[in-house]
Coordinates of C-alpha atoms and ligand atoms in Angstrom, one line a residue:
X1 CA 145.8 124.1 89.2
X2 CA 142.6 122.5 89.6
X3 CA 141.2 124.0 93.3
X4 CA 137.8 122.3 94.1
X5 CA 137.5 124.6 97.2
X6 CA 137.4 127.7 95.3
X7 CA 133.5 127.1 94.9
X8 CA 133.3 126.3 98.4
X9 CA 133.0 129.7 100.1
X10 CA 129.7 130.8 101.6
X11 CA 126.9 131.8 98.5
X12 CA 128.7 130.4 96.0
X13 CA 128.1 126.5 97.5
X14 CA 124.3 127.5 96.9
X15 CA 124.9 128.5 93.4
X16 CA 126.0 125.0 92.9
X17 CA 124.2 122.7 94.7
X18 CA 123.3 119.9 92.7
X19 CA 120.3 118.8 94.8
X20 CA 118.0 120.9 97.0
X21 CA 115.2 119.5 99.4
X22 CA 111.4 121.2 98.9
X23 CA 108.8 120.8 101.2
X24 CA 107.0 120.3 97.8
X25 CA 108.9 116.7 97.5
X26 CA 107.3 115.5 100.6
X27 CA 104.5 113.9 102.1
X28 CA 104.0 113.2 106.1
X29 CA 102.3 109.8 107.3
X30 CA 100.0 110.3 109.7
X31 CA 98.1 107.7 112.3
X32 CA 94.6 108.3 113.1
X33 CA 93.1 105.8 115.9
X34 CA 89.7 105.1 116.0
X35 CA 89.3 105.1 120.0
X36 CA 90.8 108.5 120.7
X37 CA 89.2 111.2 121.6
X38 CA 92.1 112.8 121.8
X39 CA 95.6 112.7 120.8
X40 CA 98.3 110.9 122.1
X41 CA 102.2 110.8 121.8
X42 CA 103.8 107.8 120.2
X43 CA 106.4 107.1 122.6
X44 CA 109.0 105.2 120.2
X45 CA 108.6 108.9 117.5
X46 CA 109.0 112.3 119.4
X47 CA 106.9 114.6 118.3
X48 CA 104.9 112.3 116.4
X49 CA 100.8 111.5 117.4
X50 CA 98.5 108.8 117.3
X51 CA 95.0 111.2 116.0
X52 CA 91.7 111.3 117.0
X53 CA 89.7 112.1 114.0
X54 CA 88.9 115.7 114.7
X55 CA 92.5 116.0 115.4
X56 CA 93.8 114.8 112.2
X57 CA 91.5 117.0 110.4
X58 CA 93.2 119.4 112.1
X59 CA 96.6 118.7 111.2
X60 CA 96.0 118.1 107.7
X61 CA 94.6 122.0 107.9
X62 CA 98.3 123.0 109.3
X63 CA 100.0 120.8 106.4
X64 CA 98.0 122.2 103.6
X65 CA 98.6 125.9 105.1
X66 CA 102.1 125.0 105.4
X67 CA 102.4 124.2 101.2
X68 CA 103.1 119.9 102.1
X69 CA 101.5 119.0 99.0
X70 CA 100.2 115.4 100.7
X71 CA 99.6 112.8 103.5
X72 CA 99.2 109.6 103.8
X73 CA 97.1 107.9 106.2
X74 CA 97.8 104.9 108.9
X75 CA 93.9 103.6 110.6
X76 CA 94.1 102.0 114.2
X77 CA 90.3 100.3 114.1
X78 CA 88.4 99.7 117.9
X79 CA 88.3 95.8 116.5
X80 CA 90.5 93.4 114.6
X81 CA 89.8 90.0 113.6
X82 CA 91.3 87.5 111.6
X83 CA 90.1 88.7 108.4
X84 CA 91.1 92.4 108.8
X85 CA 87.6 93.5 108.0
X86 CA 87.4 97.2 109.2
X87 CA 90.3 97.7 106.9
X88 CA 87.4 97.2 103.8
X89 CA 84.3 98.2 106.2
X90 CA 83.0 101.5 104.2
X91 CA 82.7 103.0 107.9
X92 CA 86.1 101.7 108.8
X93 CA 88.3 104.2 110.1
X94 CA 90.4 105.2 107.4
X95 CA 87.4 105.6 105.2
X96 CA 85.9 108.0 108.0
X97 CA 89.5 109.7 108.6
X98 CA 89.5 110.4 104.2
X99 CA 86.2 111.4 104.3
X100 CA 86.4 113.9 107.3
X101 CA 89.8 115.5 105.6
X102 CA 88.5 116.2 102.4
X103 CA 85.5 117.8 104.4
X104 CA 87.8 120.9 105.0
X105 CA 91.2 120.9 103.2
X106 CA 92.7 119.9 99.5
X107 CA 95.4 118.5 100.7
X108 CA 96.0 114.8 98.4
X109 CA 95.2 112.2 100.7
X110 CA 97.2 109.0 100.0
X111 CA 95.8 105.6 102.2
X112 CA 98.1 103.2 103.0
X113 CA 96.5 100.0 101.9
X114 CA 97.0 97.0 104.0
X115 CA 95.4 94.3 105.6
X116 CA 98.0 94.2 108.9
X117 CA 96.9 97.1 111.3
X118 CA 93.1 95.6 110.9
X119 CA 93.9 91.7 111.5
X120 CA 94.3 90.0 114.9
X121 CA 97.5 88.5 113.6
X122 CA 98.7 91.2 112.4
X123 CA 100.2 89.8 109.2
X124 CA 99.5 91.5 106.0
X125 CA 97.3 88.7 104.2
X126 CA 95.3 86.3 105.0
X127 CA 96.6 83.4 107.2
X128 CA 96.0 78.9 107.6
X129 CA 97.7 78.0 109.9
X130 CA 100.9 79.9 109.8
X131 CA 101.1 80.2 106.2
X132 CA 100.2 83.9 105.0
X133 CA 97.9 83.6 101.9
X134 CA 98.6 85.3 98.8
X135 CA 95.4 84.8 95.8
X136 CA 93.1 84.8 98.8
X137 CA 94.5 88.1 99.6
X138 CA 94.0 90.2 96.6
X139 CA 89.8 90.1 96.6
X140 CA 90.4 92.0 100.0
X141 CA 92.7 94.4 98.8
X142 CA 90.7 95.3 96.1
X143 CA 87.6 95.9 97.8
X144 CA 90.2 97.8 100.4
X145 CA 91.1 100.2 97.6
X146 CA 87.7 100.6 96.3
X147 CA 86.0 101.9 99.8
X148 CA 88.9 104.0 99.9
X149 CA 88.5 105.7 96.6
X150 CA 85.0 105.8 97.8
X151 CA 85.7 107.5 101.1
X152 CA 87.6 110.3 99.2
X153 CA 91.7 108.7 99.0
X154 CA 93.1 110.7 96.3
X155 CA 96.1 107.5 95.9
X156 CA 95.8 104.5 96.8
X157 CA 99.4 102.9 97.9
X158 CA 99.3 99.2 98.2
X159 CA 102.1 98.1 101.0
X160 CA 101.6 94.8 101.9
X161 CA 104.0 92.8 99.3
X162 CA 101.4 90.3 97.5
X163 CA 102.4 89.3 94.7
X164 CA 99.9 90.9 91.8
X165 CA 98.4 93.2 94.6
X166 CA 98.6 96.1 91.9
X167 CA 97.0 94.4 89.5
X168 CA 93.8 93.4 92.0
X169 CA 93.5 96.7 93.2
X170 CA 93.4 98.7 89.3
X171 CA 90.9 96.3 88.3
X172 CA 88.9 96.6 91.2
X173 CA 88.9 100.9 90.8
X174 CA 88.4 100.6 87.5
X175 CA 85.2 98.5 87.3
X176 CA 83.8 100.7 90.4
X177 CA 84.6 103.3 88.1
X178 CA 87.4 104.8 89.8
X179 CA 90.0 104.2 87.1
X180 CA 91.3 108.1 87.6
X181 CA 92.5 107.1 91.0
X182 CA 96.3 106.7 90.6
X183 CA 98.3 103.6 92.6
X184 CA 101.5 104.5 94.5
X185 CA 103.1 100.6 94.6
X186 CA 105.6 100.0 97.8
X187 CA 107.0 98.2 95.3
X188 CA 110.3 97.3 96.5
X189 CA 109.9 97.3 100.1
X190 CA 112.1 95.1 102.4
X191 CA 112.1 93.3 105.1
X192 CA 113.6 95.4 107.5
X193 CA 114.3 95.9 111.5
X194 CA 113.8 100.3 110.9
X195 CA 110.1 99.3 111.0
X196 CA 110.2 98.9 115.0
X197 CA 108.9 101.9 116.3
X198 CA 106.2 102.1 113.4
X199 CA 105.1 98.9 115.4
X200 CA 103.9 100.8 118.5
X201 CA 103.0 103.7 116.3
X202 CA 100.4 101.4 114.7
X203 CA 99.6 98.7 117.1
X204 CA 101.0 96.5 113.9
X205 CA 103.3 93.9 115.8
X206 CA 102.6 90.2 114.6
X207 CA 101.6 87.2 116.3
X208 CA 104.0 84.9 114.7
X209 CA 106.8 84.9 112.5
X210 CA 108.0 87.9 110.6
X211 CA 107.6 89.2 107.3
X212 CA 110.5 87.5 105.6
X213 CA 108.4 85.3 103.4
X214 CA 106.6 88.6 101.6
X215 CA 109.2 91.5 102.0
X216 CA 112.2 91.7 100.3
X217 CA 115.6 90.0 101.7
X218 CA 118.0 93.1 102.3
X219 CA 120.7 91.2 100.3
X220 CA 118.8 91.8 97.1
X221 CA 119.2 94.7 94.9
X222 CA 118.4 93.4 91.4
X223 CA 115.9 91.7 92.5
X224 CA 113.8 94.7 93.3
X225 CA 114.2 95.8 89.7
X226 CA 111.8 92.8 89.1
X227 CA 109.5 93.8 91.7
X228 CA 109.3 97.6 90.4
X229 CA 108.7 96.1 86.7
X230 CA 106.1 93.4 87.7
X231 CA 104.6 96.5 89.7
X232 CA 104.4 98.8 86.8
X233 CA 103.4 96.4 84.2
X234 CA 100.4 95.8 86.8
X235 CA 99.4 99.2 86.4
X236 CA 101.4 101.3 89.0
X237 CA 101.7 104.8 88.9
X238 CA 104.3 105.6 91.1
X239 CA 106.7 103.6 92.7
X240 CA 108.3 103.4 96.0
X241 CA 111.4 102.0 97.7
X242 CA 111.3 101.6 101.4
X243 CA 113.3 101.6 103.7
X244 CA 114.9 105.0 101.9
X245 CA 118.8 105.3 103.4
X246 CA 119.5 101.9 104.0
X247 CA 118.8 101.6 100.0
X248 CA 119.6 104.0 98.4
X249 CA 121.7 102.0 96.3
X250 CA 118.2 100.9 95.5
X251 CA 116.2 103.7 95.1
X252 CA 119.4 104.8 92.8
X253 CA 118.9 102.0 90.4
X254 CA 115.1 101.7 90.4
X255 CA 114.8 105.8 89.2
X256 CA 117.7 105.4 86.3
X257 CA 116.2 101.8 85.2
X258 CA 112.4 103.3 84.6
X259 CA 112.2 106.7 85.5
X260 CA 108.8 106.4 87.0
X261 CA 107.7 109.0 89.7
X262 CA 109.3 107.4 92.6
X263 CA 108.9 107.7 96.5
X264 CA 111.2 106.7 98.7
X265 CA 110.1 106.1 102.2
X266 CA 112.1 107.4 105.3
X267 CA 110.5 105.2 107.9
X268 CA 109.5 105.3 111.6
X269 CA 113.1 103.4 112.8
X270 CA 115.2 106.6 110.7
X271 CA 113.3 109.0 112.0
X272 CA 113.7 107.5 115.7
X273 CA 117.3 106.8 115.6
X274 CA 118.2 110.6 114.5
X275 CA 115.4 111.9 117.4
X276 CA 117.3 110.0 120.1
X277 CA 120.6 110.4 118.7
X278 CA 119.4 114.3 119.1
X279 CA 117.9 114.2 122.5
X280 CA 121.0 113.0 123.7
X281 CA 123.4 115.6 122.2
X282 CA 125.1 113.0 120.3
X283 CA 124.3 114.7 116.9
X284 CA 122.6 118.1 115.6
X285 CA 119.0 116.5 114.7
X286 CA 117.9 119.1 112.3
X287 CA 121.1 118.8 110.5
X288 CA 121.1 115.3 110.2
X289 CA 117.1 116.0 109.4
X290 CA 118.3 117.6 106.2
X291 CA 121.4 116.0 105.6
X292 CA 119.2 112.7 105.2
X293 CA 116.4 114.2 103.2
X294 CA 119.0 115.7 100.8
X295 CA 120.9 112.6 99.9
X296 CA 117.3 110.9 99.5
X297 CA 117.1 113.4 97.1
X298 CA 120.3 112.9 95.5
X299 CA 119.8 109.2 95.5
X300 CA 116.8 109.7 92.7
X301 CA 113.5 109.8 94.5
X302 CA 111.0 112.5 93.3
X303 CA 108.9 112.2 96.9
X304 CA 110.1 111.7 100.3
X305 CA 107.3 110.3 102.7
X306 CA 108.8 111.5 106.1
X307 CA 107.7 111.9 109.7
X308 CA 109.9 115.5 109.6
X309 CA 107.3 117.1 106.1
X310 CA 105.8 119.0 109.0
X311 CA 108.7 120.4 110.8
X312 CA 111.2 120.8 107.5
X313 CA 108.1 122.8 105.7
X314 CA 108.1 124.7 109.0
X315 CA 111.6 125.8 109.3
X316 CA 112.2 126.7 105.3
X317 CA 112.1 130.3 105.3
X318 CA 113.7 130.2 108.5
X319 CA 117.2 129.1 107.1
X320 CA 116.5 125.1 106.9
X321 CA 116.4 125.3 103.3
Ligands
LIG1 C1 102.4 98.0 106.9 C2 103.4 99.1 106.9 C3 104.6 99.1 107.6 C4 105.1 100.4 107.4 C5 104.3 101.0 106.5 N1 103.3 100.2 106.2 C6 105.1 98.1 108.6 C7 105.6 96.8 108.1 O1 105.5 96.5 106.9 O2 106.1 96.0 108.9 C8 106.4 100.9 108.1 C9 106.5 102.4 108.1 C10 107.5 102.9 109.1 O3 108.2 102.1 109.7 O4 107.6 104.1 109.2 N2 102.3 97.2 105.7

């Protein structure tokens, strides 16, 4: 008789797991606000900070130490306006945050490029009247992308759903000559409520509307195979699917359709609901911690951007792993 359990005793279930979560796979966003001193908790993410500059240096020093292989990088600016310049300013504050990492670690600095923490609005494009602009867009995010590459951003990862924002942004680097500089596309990203505590996390909340009319609708699943191929035909190196459980039906499909490196993004309202969920005794968090990362895994994605890359890398050689 067939007995599935017999593999199922202690030491042998290692010898046949089929996936297996390194702190190699992942890659811990980070928020650096420009009118800190020094840093403060984001209420809405235990155990997650908005940095001060000299503090994010620091950090970035404790992720390379601890083997995370990359971050990526969220700028609060001291001013917005309606154009989202300090998000393009060479000084801007995720220029200065790139620049003051690379000063003293090797860790591969990824920027998130979008035009939403930097405009009064808060939308990710340009707006008239409540209409978010698309063509008028893409100059920006080029020119985004290029002071980035400048600063010292090792990736540049496009986020704010334009359409043909990947292809603005590789023909921006490469005629600044920065055609080495490799684009990580949130190319299928959705439209979706697990953003919330990010909100507070990056003073990102919107003055009107929502983001329905760029994101994807979370009904769609083939329709993100579209958005991945318009993205890579653009020139994207990597791909990413965001949210990451809430799609992994996506995430799935998109890594067995093109078998591009591809990220998967476990976002700020995942993170919070397993942190509560845990503070209140409801659940184990660190097993949930790694129960989620491993079926990420499983689902197809190469790289896991997570708010836990610092305390999973932490814990492996401690029995996590
Ligand atoms: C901004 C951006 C968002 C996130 C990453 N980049 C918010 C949004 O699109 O509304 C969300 C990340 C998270 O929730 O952890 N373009």
């Amino acid at each position: 008789m067939r007995r599935m359990r017999r593999l199922r005793k202690a030491g042998l279930r290692d010898l046949v797991a089929e996936t297996r979560v390194s702190k190699k796979d992942l890659v811990q966003p980070l928020f650096v606000d420009e009118r800190l001193r020094k840093p403060v908790e984001i209420e809405a993410m235990p155990g997650q900070k908005r940095h001060s500059l000299e503090s994010l240096a620091e950090e970035a020093g404790i992720l390379e130490d601890l083997g995370v292989p990359a971050l990526i990088l969220f700028g609060l600016p001291a001013e917005k306006d309606e154009v989202g310049s300090a998000a393009y300013d060479p000084g801007g504050i995720i220029q200065q945050a790139a620049a003051r990492i690379k000063e003293t670690s090797k860790i591969v600095v990824i920027t998130d490029l979008c035009l939403c923490e930097y405009t009064s609005h808060g939308h990710c494009g340009l707006i008239r009247g409540n209409e978010i602009l698309n063509d008028e867009t893409l100059p920006l995010l080029g020119k985004t992308a290029v002071s980035q590459a400048r600063a010292g951003a090792d990736v540049v990862a496009p986020s704010g759903m334009m359409d043909h924002m990947v292809e603005a942004i590789r023909e921006a680097l490469d005629k600044e000559g920065f055609e080495d500089v490799p684009i990580l596309s949130y190319a299928a990203k959705y439209a979706s409520s697990f953003y919330g505590p990010f909100r507070e996390a990056a003073d990102s909340g919107y003055a009107f509307g929502d983001r329905r009319g760029y994101q994807m609708d979370p009904s769609n699943a083939r329709e993100a195979l579209w958005e991945v191929s318009l993205d890579i035909e653009e020139g994207a190196d990597m791909v990413m699917v965001k949210p990451a459980m809430p799609y992994l039906d996506v995430l799935r499909m998109v890594k067995d359709e093109f078998g591009m490196p591809t990220a998967a993004y476990q976002v700020s309202g995942e993170y919070s609901m397993i942190m509560a969920a845990a503070r209140n005794g409801w659940l184990d968090g660190e097993a949930a911690m790694l129960e989620a990362l491993t079926s990420i895994k499983r689902a197809g994605a190469d790289m896991i951007l997570t708010y836990w890359a610092r305390e999973f890398a932490e814990k492996v050689g401690s029995g996590v792993e």
